[in-house]
Every structure is written in structure tokens, then in C-alpha cells.
Short mmCIF file of C-alpha atoms in Angstrom, two decimals:
data_model
loop_
_atom_site.label_atom_id
_atom_site.label_comp_id
_atom_site.label_asym_id
_atom_site.label_seq_id
_atom_site.Cartn_x
_atom_site.Cartn_y
_atom_site.Cartn_z
CA MET W 51 95.73 48.55 87.33
CA SER W 52 95.59 51.74 89.10
CA ARG W 53 96.27 54.62 87.00
CA PHE W 54 95.81 57.50 89.42
CA THR W 55 97.68 57.10 92.79
CA LEU W 56 97.42 58.53 96.14
CA GLU W 57 100.92 59.94 95.41
CA GLU W 58 99.84 61.93 92.46
CA LEU W 59 97.00 63.24 94.88
CA ARG W 60 99.43 64.21 97.22
CA GLU W 61 101.31 65.82 94.71
CA ILE W 62 98.32 67.85 93.43
CA MET W 63 97.19 68.88 96.82
CA ARG W 64 100.60 70.15 97.57
CA SER W 65 100.90 72.38 94.63
CA SER W 66 97.44 73.73 93.99
CA ALA W 67 96.05 73.98 97.77
CA GLY W 68 99.23 73.96 99.98
CA VAL W 69 99.56 72.12 103.05
CA ASP W 70 98.26 72.78 106.55
CA GLU W 71 100.81 73.29 109.40
CA GLY W 72 100.50 70.16 111.61
CA VAL W 73 99.45 67.95 108.58
CA ASP W 74 101.88 65.44 107.21
CA LEU W 75 100.62 64.41 103.65
CA ASP W 76 103.12 61.83 103.56
CA SER W 77 101.70 59.84 106.17
CA ASP W 78 98.97 57.38 105.85
CA ILE W 79 96.17 59.88 104.92
CA GLY W 80 94.16 57.60 102.71
CA ASP W 81 91.28 57.04 104.89
CA LEU W 82 91.37 60.69 106.58
CA GLU W 83 88.74 62.87 105.30
CA PHE W 84 89.52 65.86 103.34
CA ASP W 85 88.26 68.30 105.97
CA GLU W 86 90.59 66.78 108.54
CA LEU W 87 93.55 67.29 106.13
CA GLY W 88 92.66 71.00 106.18
CA TYR W 89 90.99 70.95 102.55
CA ASP W 90 87.69 72.81 102.06
CA SER W 91 85.35 72.70 99.02
CA LEU W 92 87.26 75.17 96.93
CA ALA W 93 90.40 73.10 97.46
CA VAL W 94 88.44 70.03 96.46
CA LEU W 95 87.13 71.94 93.32
CA GLU W 96 90.81 72.82 92.26
CA PHE W 97 91.81 69.27 92.69
CA ALA W 98 89.00 67.95 90.91
CA SER W 99 89.77 70.30 87.84
CA ILE W 100 93.30 69.50 87.75
CA VAL W 101 92.56 65.88 87.61
CA GLN W 102 89.92 66.39 84.67
CA ARG W 103 92.50 68.41 82.87
CA ARG W 104 94.89 65.77 83.19
CA TYR W 105 93.18 62.70 82.47
CA GLY W 106 90.36 64.06 80.39
CA VAL W 107 87.63 62.54 82.32
CA PRO W 108 84.60 64.23 83.92
CA ILE W 109 84.87 64.57 87.74
CA PRO W 110 81.79 66.18 89.23
CA ASP W 111 81.99 68.97 91.49
CA ASP W 112 80.55 67.13 94.37
CA ILE W 113 82.42 63.84 93.70
CA VAL W 114 85.34 64.55 95.93
CA THR W 115 83.11 66.11 98.76
CA GLU W 116 80.99 63.00 98.51
CA SER W 117 84.04 60.54 98.35
CA GLY W 118 85.33 62.32 101.47
CA THR W 119 88.64 60.66 101.58
CA PRO W 120 91.84 60.37 99.51
CA ALA W 121 91.47 56.78 99.22
CA LYS W 122 87.74 56.99 97.87
CA ALA W 123 88.80 59.71 95.51
CA VAL W 124 91.66 57.61 94.04
CA HIS W 125 89.25 54.93 93.69
CA PHE W 126 86.40 56.85 92.09
CA ILE W 127 89.02 58.59 89.63
CA ASN W 128 90.39 55.22 88.59
CA THR W 129 86.97 54.00 87.74
CA GLN W 130 86.18 57.03 85.75
CA ILE W 131 89.71 56.61 83.86
CA GLU W 132 88.83 52.86 83.26
CA LYS W 133 85.35 53.75 81.95
CA ALA W 134 86.72 56.19 79.51
CA GLY W 135 89.05 53.80 78.49
CA VAL W 136 91.95 56.02 78.00
CA MET C 141 76.98 108.12 120.45
CA PRO C 142 77.50 108.22 124.27
CA ALA C 143 79.88 110.82 125.37
CA SER C 144 81.44 108.33 127.85
CA VAL C 145 82.18 105.89 125.05
CA ARG C 146 83.48 108.94 122.79
CA THR C 147 85.78 110.23 125.55
CA THR C 148 87.55 107.16 126.22
CA GLY C 149 89.53 107.27 122.87
CA THR C 150 91.16 104.99 120.47
CA VAL C 151 94.76 103.78 120.85
CA VAL C 152 97.13 101.75 118.46
CA THR C 153 98.58 99.12 120.40
CA GLY C 154 100.46 96.98 117.80
CA ILE C 155 102.36 97.72 114.41
CA GLY C 156 103.19 95.26 111.82
CA VAL C 157 105.31 96.78 108.94
CA VAL C 158 106.09 94.98 105.62
CA ALA C 159 107.71 97.74 103.61
CA PRO C 160 110.34 98.61 101.05
CA THR C 161 111.94 100.30 103.81
CA GLY C 162 112.26 96.69 105.79
CA LEU C 163 110.40 94.01 107.60
CA GLY C 164 109.26 94.96 111.01
CA VAL C 165 108.67 98.09 112.86
CA GLU C 166 112.42 98.90 114.14
CA ALA C 167 114.19 98.11 110.77
CA HIS C 168 111.48 100.43 108.93
CA TRP C 169 112.21 103.20 111.46
CA GLN C 170 115.87 103.05 111.39
CA ALA C 171 115.77 103.20 107.63
CA VAL C 172 113.48 106.09 107.62
CA LEU C 173 115.77 107.85 110.04
CA ALA C 174 118.71 107.01 108.00
CA GLY C 175 117.08 108.00 104.83
CA LYS C 176 117.81 104.68 103.48
CA SER C 177 115.67 104.09 100.16
CA GLY C 178 113.87 100.97 99.17
CA ILE C 179 113.48 101.98 95.71
CA SER C 180 115.55 100.26 93.07
CA ARG C 181 114.78 98.85 89.47
CA ILE C 182 111.73 96.37 89.54
CA SER C 183 112.95 92.87 90.10
CA ARG C 184 109.55 91.20 90.18
CA PHE C 185 109.12 91.09 86.45
CA ASP C 186 111.31 92.51 83.66
CA PRO C 187 110.33 96.26 83.44
CA SER C 188 112.36 97.12 80.36
CA PRO C 189 109.33 97.21 77.91
CA TYR C 190 107.51 99.59 80.33
CA PRO C 191 108.02 103.44 81.06
CA VAL C 192 108.51 102.80 84.65
CA LYS C 193 111.32 100.94 85.72
CA LEU C 194 111.71 101.89 89.38
CA ALA C 195 109.80 100.93 92.37
CA GLY C 196 109.74 100.24 96.39
CA GLN C 197 109.93 96.49 96.92
CA VAL C 198 109.87 94.64 100.17
CA PRO C 199 113.41 93.43 100.45
CA GLY C 200 113.91 89.71 101.51
CA PHE C 201 110.23 88.68 101.97
CA VAL C 202 109.68 84.95 101.77
CA ALA C 203 106.17 84.27 102.00
CA LYS C 204 106.73 80.68 103.53
CA GLU C 205 108.53 82.21 106.73
CA HIS C 206 105.28 84.18 107.21
CA VAL C 207 102.30 82.61 105.71
CA PRO C 208 100.65 79.07 106.82
CA GLY C 209 101.45 76.87 103.69
CA ARG C 210 97.72 76.39 102.87
CA LEU C 211 97.29 80.09 102.28
CA ILE C 212 100.14 80.62 99.98
CA PRO C 213 98.98 79.20 96.78
CA GLN C 214 95.26 80.43 97.63
CA THR C 215 96.30 84.23 97.93
CA ASP C 216 98.17 86.95 96.12
CA HIS C 217 101.52 88.19 97.16
CA TRP C 218 99.52 91.51 98.39
CA THR C 219 97.56 89.17 100.96
CA HIS C 220 100.92 87.18 101.96
CA LEU C 221 102.17 90.97 102.90
CA GLY C 222 98.91 91.73 104.82
CA LEU C 223 98.97 88.46 106.57
CA ALA C 224 102.73 88.84 107.62
CA ALA C 225 101.96 92.23 108.91
CA ALA C 226 98.89 91.18 110.59
CA GLN C 227 100.60 88.68 112.38
CA ALA C 228 103.64 91.00 113.48
CA ALA C 229 100.88 93.56 114.59
CA LEU C 230 99.23 91.23 117.03
CA ASP C 231 102.39 89.74 118.18
CA ASP C 232 103.57 93.46 118.85
CA ALA C 233 100.26 94.22 120.90
CA ARG C 234 100.48 91.06 122.75
CA VAL C 235 97.16 90.16 121.65
CA VAL C 236 96.28 86.14 121.76
CA PRO C 237 93.07 86.20 119.65
CA ALA C 238 91.76 83.06 120.75
CA GLU C 239 91.62 84.61 124.41
CA LEU C 240 89.35 87.35 123.46
CA PRO C 241 85.62 87.59 122.31
CA GLU C 242 85.43 86.41 118.63
CA TYR C 243 82.45 88.60 117.77
CA GLU C 244 84.37 91.66 119.11
CA MET C 245 87.26 91.42 116.88
CA ALA C 246 87.02 93.22 113.45
CA VAL C 247 89.17 93.43 110.53
CA VAL C 248 89.02 96.63 108.15
CA THR C 249 91.97 96.89 105.67
CA ALA C 250 92.61 98.89 102.59
CA GLY C 251 93.46 97.69 99.36
CA SER C 252 93.17 99.59 95.99
CA SER C 253 94.44 96.77 93.43
CA GLY C 254 93.18 93.43 94.60
CA GLY C 255 95.50 90.40 93.65
CA THR C 256 96.57 91.54 90.31
CA GLU C 257 99.64 89.30 90.20
CA PHE C 258 97.46 86.20 90.96
CA GLY C 259 94.97 87.51 88.49
CA GLN C 260 97.37 88.16 85.98
CA HIS C 261 98.61 84.52 86.21
CA GLU C 262 95.17 82.93 85.90
CA MET C 263 94.38 85.40 82.79
CA GLU C 264 97.63 83.89 81.19
CA ARG C 265 96.20 80.39 81.80
CA LEU C 266 93.05 81.45 80.42
CA TYR C 267 94.27 82.82 76.85
CA GLN C 268 96.94 80.25 76.87
CA ASN C 269 95.21 77.13 77.76
CA GLY C 270 91.42 77.62 78.15
CA PRO C 271 88.97 78.36 80.72
CA SER C 272 89.28 74.74 82.71
CA TRP C 273 92.85 75.91 83.48
CA VAL C 274 91.87 78.73 85.59
CA GLY C 275 92.20 78.08 89.19
CA ALA C 276 89.41 77.91 91.76
CA TYR C 277 91.30 80.26 93.99
CA GLN C 278 91.26 83.09 91.44
CA SER C 279 87.55 83.39 92.73
CA ILE C 280 88.78 84.63 95.98
CA ALA C 281 92.46 85.88 95.44
CA TRP C 282 91.91 88.53 93.29
CA PHE C 283 89.19 90.26 95.42
CA TYR C 284 89.65 93.40 97.35
CA ALA C 285 88.40 91.95 100.50
CA ALA C 286 90.77 89.05 100.54
CA THR C 287 93.42 90.19 102.82
CA THR C 288 90.57 91.35 105.60
CA GLY C 289 89.01 87.80 104.91
CA GLN C 290 92.01 85.89 105.34
CA VAL C 291 93.07 87.73 108.42
CA SER C 292 89.44 87.32 109.78
CA ILE C 293 89.61 83.70 109.11
CA ARG C 294 93.24 82.96 110.24
CA HIS C 295 92.69 84.82 113.68
CA GLY C 296 89.00 83.97 114.28
CA MET C 297 87.80 87.40 114.42
CA ARG C 298 84.07 87.47 113.51
CA GLY C 299 83.07 90.98 114.03
CA SER C 300 82.28 93.57 111.44
CA CYS C 301 84.83 92.95 108.57
CA GLY C 302 85.44 95.29 105.66
CA VAL C 303 87.91 96.74 103.11
CA VAL C 304 88.32 100.27 102.01
CA CYS C 305 89.07 100.67 98.40
CA ASN C 306 89.97 104.18 97.60
CA GLU C 307 93.48 104.35 96.54
CA GLN C 308 96.17 106.08 98.68
CA ALA C 309 93.30 107.53 100.83
CA GLY C 310 92.25 104.05 102.02
CA GLY C 311 94.98 103.58 104.50
CA ILE C 312 93.69 106.58 106.58
CA ASP C 313 90.00 105.82 105.90
CA ALA C 314 90.65 102.13 107.33
CA VAL C 315 91.88 103.73 110.71
CA GLY C 316 88.70 105.91 110.29
CA GLN C 317 86.30 103.25 110.03
CA ALA C 318 88.28 100.95 112.77
CA ARG C 319 87.60 103.93 114.98
CA ARG C 320 83.92 104.05 114.06
CA LEU C 321 83.77 100.25 114.91
CA LEU C 322 85.38 100.76 118.19
CA ARG C 323 82.71 103.29 119.18
CA SER C 324 79.98 100.67 118.66
CA ASP C 325 80.64 96.81 119.41
CA ALA C 326 84.14 96.13 118.46
CA SER C 327 86.67 95.94 121.21
CA LEU C 328 89.52 95.10 118.79
CA VAL C 329 90.03 95.88 115.28
CA VAL C 330 92.80 94.86 112.90
CA SER C 331 93.29 98.15 110.54
CA GLY C 332 95.92 99.45 107.90
CA GLY C 333 96.53 97.97 104.87
CA THR C 334 98.94 96.65 102.17
CA ASP C 335 99.10 96.61 98.43
CA ALA C 336 101.28 95.01 95.90
CA SER C 337 100.64 95.48 92.24
CA LEU C 338 104.20 95.43 90.89
CA CYS C 339 103.35 93.02 87.83
CA PRO C 340 102.84 94.09 84.24
CA TYR C 341 99.12 93.97 84.49
CA GLY C 342 99.19 96.06 87.85
CA LEU C 343 101.79 98.54 86.29
CA VAL C 344 99.73 99.15 83.27
CA ALA C 345 96.65 99.87 85.59
CA GLN C 346 98.55 102.14 87.31
CA LEU C 347 100.00 104.12 84.06
CA ALA C 348 96.58 105.14 83.26
CA THR C 349 96.66 107.99 85.63
CA GLY C 350 99.77 109.58 83.87
CA ARG C 351 101.08 110.44 87.29
CA LEU C 352 103.98 107.86 87.60
CA SER C 353 107.55 108.91 87.21
CA SER C 354 109.62 107.37 84.21
CA SER C 355 112.79 108.63 85.61
CA GLU C 356 115.51 105.90 85.92
CA ASP C 357 117.49 107.49 88.58
CA PRO C 358 116.35 106.38 92.10
CA ASP C 359 117.66 109.51 93.69
CA ARG C 360 115.81 111.86 91.45
CA ALA C 361 112.68 109.82 90.32
CA TYR C 362 110.34 110.86 92.92
CA LEU C 363 110.70 114.55 94.36
CA PRO C 364 107.51 115.78 95.94
CA PHE C 365 107.26 119.74 96.25
CA ASP C 366 110.54 120.11 94.25
CA VAL C 367 111.28 122.17 91.41
CA ASP C 368 111.87 119.06 89.43
CA ALA C 369 108.90 117.04 90.67
CA ALA C 370 107.87 114.54 87.73
CA GLY C 371 105.44 112.00 89.11
CA TYR C 372 105.77 109.33 91.81
CA LEU C 373 107.23 105.85 92.00
CA PRO C 374 105.06 102.89 92.91
CA GLY C 375 105.60 100.54 95.93
CA GLU C 376 104.50 97.17 97.58
CA GLY C 377 103.80 96.87 100.99
CA GLY C 378 102.29 98.61 103.77
CA ALA C 379 101.44 98.48 107.83
CA ILE C 380 98.72 96.84 109.88
CA LEU C 381 97.67 98.48 112.75
CA ILE C 382 96.05 96.97 115.97
CA MET C 383 93.56 99.36 117.52
CA GLU C 384 91.56 99.12 120.53
CA ARG C 385 89.61 101.19 123.11
CA ALA C 386 92.20 103.10 125.63
CA GLU C 387 90.33 101.60 128.62
CA ALA C 388 90.54 98.07 127.07
CA ALA C 389 94.38 98.43 126.34
CA ARG C 390 94.77 99.77 129.72
CA GLY C 391 92.95 96.65 130.93
CA ARG C 392 95.07 94.27 129.14
CA GLY C 393 98.14 96.28 130.56
CA VAL C 394 99.50 97.80 127.37
CA GLY C 395 98.83 101.27 128.36
CA GLY C 396 98.38 103.92 125.82
CA GLY C 397 100.32 101.81 123.38
CA TYR C 398 101.96 103.90 120.50
CA GLY C 399 99.53 106.60 120.70
CA SER C 400 95.57 107.53 120.05
CA ILE C 401 93.69 108.58 117.18
CA LEU C 402 92.48 112.11 118.01
CA GLY C 403 90.66 113.19 115.01
CA TYR C 404 89.61 112.11 111.65
CA ALA C 405 87.87 113.37 108.42
CA ALA C 406 87.48 112.34 104.74
CA GLY C 407 86.38 114.42 101.94
CA PHE C 408 85.63 114.30 98.03
CA ASP C 409 87.00 116.57 95.57
CA PRO C 410 84.56 118.50 93.16
CA PRO C 411 85.11 117.43 89.55
CA PRO C 412 87.95 118.76 87.77
CA ASP C 413 85.98 121.43 85.65
CA SER C 414 84.39 122.67 88.80
CA THR C 415 85.10 126.17 90.18
CA ARG C 416 84.79 124.95 93.65
CA PRO C 417 88.04 124.41 95.48
CA PRO C 418 89.74 121.23 96.55
CA VAL C 419 88.40 119.81 99.96
CA LEU C 420 91.94 119.12 101.32
CA ARG C 421 91.84 122.16 103.34
CA ARG C 422 88.39 121.58 104.76
CA THR C 423 89.33 117.93 105.36
CA ILE C 424 92.32 119.01 107.67
CA GLU C 425 90.21 121.67 109.38
CA ARG C 426 87.38 119.22 110.16
CA ALA C 427 89.98 116.48 111.25
CA ILE C 428 91.57 118.89 113.61
CA ALA C 429 88.30 120.10 114.98
CA ASP C 430 87.24 116.47 115.39
CA ALA C 431 90.39 116.12 117.72
CA GLY C 432 89.21 119.10 119.52
CA LEU C 433 92.50 120.90 118.75
CA THR C 434 93.62 124.16 116.76
CA PRO C 435 96.16 124.13 114.29
CA ALA C 436 98.62 125.33 116.47
CA ASP C 437 98.39 122.20 118.43
CA VAL C 438 99.82 120.02 115.38
CA ASP C 439 103.49 119.63 115.56
CA VAL C 440 104.19 118.01 112.28
CA VAL C 441 102.38 117.17 109.12
CA PHE C 442 102.94 113.79 107.08
CA ALA C 443 101.99 115.15 103.65
CA ASP C 444 100.37 112.95 100.91
CA ALA C 445 103.20 114.48 98.67
CA ALA C 446 101.91 113.18 94.99
CA GLY C 447 105.08 114.18 93.24
CA ASP C 448 103.03 116.05 90.61
CA ARG C 449 103.52 119.75 90.11
CA GLU C 450 99.58 120.73 90.26
CA ALA C 451 98.93 118.26 93.19
CA ASP C 452 101.92 119.28 95.13
CA LEU C 453 101.06 123.00 94.91
CA ALA C 454 97.27 122.13 95.91
CA GLU C 455 98.60 120.31 98.94
CA ALA C 456 100.92 123.08 100.00
CA ALA C 457 98.27 125.70 99.69
CA ALA C 458 95.89 123.75 101.75
CA ILE C 459 98.45 123.39 104.58
CA THR C 460 99.55 126.73 104.26
CA ALA C 461 95.90 127.92 104.46
CA VAL C 462 95.43 125.95 107.72
CA PHE C 463 98.70 126.60 109.33
CA GLY C 464 100.19 129.71 107.77
CA ALA C 465 103.55 129.81 105.53
CA LYS C 466 106.25 127.59 106.84
CA ALA C 467 104.30 127.28 110.43
CA VAL C 468 104.43 123.67 110.86
CA PRO C 469 107.18 121.32 109.82
CA VAL C 470 106.15 118.96 106.96
CA THR C 471 107.70 115.93 105.71
CA ALA C 472 107.10 112.83 103.37
CA PRO C 473 109.21 109.78 104.15
CA LYS C 474 107.22 107.91 101.53
CA THR C 475 109.86 109.02 99.02
CA LEU C 476 111.94 105.92 100.62
CA THR C 477 109.10 103.46 99.67
CA GLY C 478 107.12 105.11 96.76
CA ARG C 479 103.56 105.50 96.87
CA LEU C 480 102.08 102.18 98.58
CA TYR C 481 98.24 103.02 97.59
CA GLY C 482 96.15 101.24 100.33
CA GLY C 483 99.47 100.56 102.33
CA GLY C 484 100.62 104.08 102.05
CA GLY C 485 98.37 106.06 104.42
CA SER C 486 98.77 103.29 107.15
CA LEU C 487 102.58 103.21 106.88
CA ASP C 488 102.39 107.07 107.34
CA VAL C 489 100.30 106.37 110.46
CA ALA C 490 102.81 103.97 111.61
CA THR C 491 105.85 106.34 110.94
CA ALA C 492 104.00 109.29 112.59
CA LEU C 493 103.42 107.41 115.77
CA LEU C 494 107.08 106.41 116.03
CA ALA C 495 107.88 109.99 115.52
CA LEU C 496 105.54 111.37 118.21
CA ARG C 497 107.15 108.38 120.55
CA GLU C 498 110.66 109.29 119.70
CA GLY C 499 110.27 113.14 119.29
CA VAL C 500 112.05 112.98 115.86
CA ILE C 501 110.68 114.20 112.70
CA PRO C 502 112.00 112.12 109.88
CA PHE C 503 113.34 113.99 106.81
CA THR C 504 112.13 113.93 103.32
CA ALA C 505 114.87 112.09 101.14
CA GLY C 506 115.25 113.36 97.66
CA PRO C 507 113.87 116.90 97.18
CA SER C 508 116.22 119.87 97.46
CA ARG C 509 114.87 122.78 95.96
CA LEU C 510 111.08 123.55 96.35
CA ALA C 511 109.15 124.60 93.57
CA PRO C 512 107.65 128.08 93.04
CA GLY C 513 104.70 128.75 95.13
CA ILE C 514 105.36 125.97 97.70
CA ASP C 515 105.79 127.70 101.04
CA ILE C 516 105.98 124.96 103.52
CA ASP C 517 108.79 123.93 105.98
CA LEU C 518 109.74 120.76 104.35
CA VAL C 519 112.02 118.89 106.75
CA LEU C 520 115.12 118.01 104.62
CA GLY C 521 118.77 116.52 104.92
CA GLN C 522 118.28 115.20 108.31
CA PRO C 523 115.67 114.36 110.91
CA ARG C 524 114.70 117.01 113.26
CA SER C 525 114.65 116.49 116.94
CA THR C 526 111.78 118.53 118.59
CA PRO C 527 108.91 117.55 121.30
CA LEU C 528 105.97 116.36 119.36
CA ARG C 529 102.25 115.94 120.92
CA ALA C 530 100.14 115.60 117.67
CA ALA C 531 100.71 114.90 114.17
CA LEU C 532 98.69 115.34 111.27
CA VAL C 533 98.65 112.58 108.41
CA LEU C 534 97.36 113.28 104.98
CA ALA C 535 96.49 111.14 102.19
CA ARG C 536 94.86 111.55 98.67
CA GLY C 537 93.49 108.94 96.64
CA TYR C 538 93.40 109.13 92.75
CA GLY C 539 89.96 110.34 91.67
CA GLY C 540 89.36 112.80 94.38
CA PHE C 541 89.48 111.19 97.93
CA ASN C 542 90.95 113.21 100.56
CA ALA C 543 91.59 111.80 104.26
CA ALA C 544 93.10 113.24 107.26
CA LEU C 545 94.21 111.86 110.49
CA VAL C 546 95.40 113.49 113.83
CA LEU C 547 97.43 111.29 115.95
CA GLY C 548 98.55 112.02 119.69
CA ARG C 549 101.69 110.69 121.72
CA GLY C 550 101.00 107.69 123.78
CA MET C 551 100.90 108.30 127.33
CA ASP C 552 102.83 106.09 129.71
CA ASP C 553 99.56 104.80 132.00
#
């Protein structure tokens, strides 16, 4: 069962890093790279820090950059949540 | 530097105003002519526990109408104001940055507080929740150079960039630095500045100087040169200026713009216990000499107008020493906005350029009876129409900074 959703990722991105003009976060963004969505390393760092606080699971700084896309980030975060058994 | 470069001059081709007197050049100028004040009770936070309750606040500024969505949560209110003013100034100058060489466009702004409101919010998260709650953007949003950096990134300006942090003198020194860059390898500089430190943390930092007015009467709180002067009010906002080499501006078909930078000088006061005199007089003389003019060529002085008895006397003494008693009209439209720190000098530059263009000296709203010993022709009551060729703008930053700028009227060429 997926605990962390793409919808939640959208909400965090919107409130923490804002949205670039010309980007529709509500569209099918799962496989687009964070770069293409206008998010730099600082945006990704902020995102990781919020997820870490909300779920109490470790999200290494480089994870989302390595994950590259929202879909991969959602998958990684859910794996972490399952591992932590929370 | 080669004489041929030097003699071509520096012009201001675009102005963006985001100030308590209004958004935009025209709104600001009309408010200044009408003496319409932007001073009111502080509404950005509840000022009741603090000794200063009045300030100049930018009316009707909605960040999302002026700032890209991505940048709003990443930057402080002061940078929002700077980004809005920079865009307005570029539009005003009819500059499309993408069409110009990226390494020839530079950005030099003034900022004396950095992102205090943003920083306060993050500090609250730190002491209320813990270190992991401090946002990643604190690392860039508080920083004095944030406005310069964000303007540079947003508009693809990769020339020499910098920030001047010396309180109220910064808005003039940023213009001086921009002129320096235009004499080397820059062909366009985004200059000027904004500041916005109207949050509890920012206000308390300002209180430390002991120079702010605690009056609660908006019409009597900031009365520079007046017998009842009792400090100044703070404000937010400022002006961003687009500066270019005169020949480049002519090449783009925008002529002499609003006017030219004729002369500039900066100085630093001796320590308070020194027997040496303050440097303002010499700074004025050096700026006028740098312009290749004499005091008789200057038609109006935009004063620093500290609103502090001693500082007012010192400024009046410097003006009188250079020009003679009541020999040149002096004005301080900043009583309508409060002192804007990094944004103050550049807003005065904008106002002075508009005054030169229109041949009108705005009046100083507020003061009515000059303090004993202040022997200047302060323009009071109503604007004064008179042909203007050159204006002197003065600014002093807390701690000893002095800056003077001589501006010339734009030529229709």
C-alpha cells in the first residue's frame, strides 16, 4: 500500500518551492525530471527535509537528485516508510 | 581610464519604483508632487509592543502579480520588491535582456538589512520546533546579495554583480559602482536598491541606533530640519535604475533617458570623538568637481534629512558651507516614505531625475519651522517650478557613510 502519494509531493512542492510559470504540476508529472519541472538542488533538499519531518524516515540529501523524477521519489519514500515500519 | 570612454557619460534609461508613495514611476511622482504621504500605522505586524508604530509601507503590493511563482517562497519580501522594481525598470527602458550580450549586463543593488522577515520566520521555526524545521531557502533568502542574485538569474545577466551594504548611503553608492562598471566592460547595469525590514526582528535591529521617531502622529513624526525634529520613520521599498553608456542608449534609440550621472563621491566620517570635521562637505565638493561643475551650477539639493537635531545641523552646515546660506533650494520628499535605507538613495535619485525632467522641485511635507542654526532654503508647502539643469543627491548611512551624486537633465537626442 502506498503511503506517500504523488498528490502529496505536489502539495509539498507547491508550498515549499513554488511553481514555475509554464509548469502544470497537476498534469502527468510522474516521469518528468525535477530539473524539467524547474526544481533545483535546493528545492529538492527542502522537499526531502519536509518528508523526513513528516514521516520520521531518513531521506539522504542526494536521494531525490538520484531518483530524478517524482515517480521514483514517491517509490523511494514509500520503501523507506515500509522499512521503518511506521 | 581612456578619456574617450569617460566623456561618453552614463545615463539612466529606466526606472522602477516600488515605494510607500506608490507602485510605478507615475504614481510615485504624482504622490510626491501632491505631498501624499505613504506613512501609516505599521500593518505588516502588530507594532503595539514596540516604541515605533509608524512606517512607510508599499500600498497594494501583491507578490504573485509581480514575482514568478517559484521565487515567492524562496525569497524575502525585500527581494520581491526588488524583482518587481527591476522588471518595471527594464520594461521602462525597453530592454529585452535576452537580446543583449549576457556578460555585458551587470547587477549592483543596495541592501542594508537582508531578508529579515524571512529570517525571523525561520528562526521561529528553529526555536519552536528544532533545526530540521529551518527551510533550505534560508541559506539564500536572508543574504544581502539575494536581490542582486535573483535579478541576475531571472534576467540572464552574467556580468559583474555585487551588493552595497552601507545603510542609507547604499542607494547612491550602488549607482556610483554601476558607473564604474560601465566605464569598464559592462554595457548595461541594473542598479539602485530596495529594503524592507518591517518585522519585529528588523525593527528592533533598527531601534539600536536611537534615531527613530516614536511619535504616533503621522504628520509630525518625521520632521527633518524642523525645530521639533525627533527622529525619522522607517519605510520599505525603493527604486531600481537601468544605467547604460550614453552612446549605447543612443544606439538603442532611447536617447538620453531620464538624465545622466555627472558626478559621484563617497566619504567616511571620522570617529565620533575625533576633532576632525564630518566629511559631508568634502564629499559634496568632490562630487561636484567630479561632474566638472561648480556649486553655482547645482540647481537643487535632495537632502539626506536624518530628522535628528545634530545630524540635521551637520547636513545644513555642509550645504551652507558649499553653496552659501539659502543659496540653493533643498528638499527631502522622503518624509512621505520614511527612510528606506538601501532603497532610499535610489528613490531620491529617481525623484531627482523626474524633477530635472519636469522642471519642478517637489516640496518637503511636514517641517514648518526650521531649527535655529539651519540656514537652508528648504522647499516647503508646494512644489517650486524652475528650470533645472543639475541636481545633487545626498545620503548618509548610519555608522559614518556619506555619498553624493550629481545628476544632469536628460537631453532629447
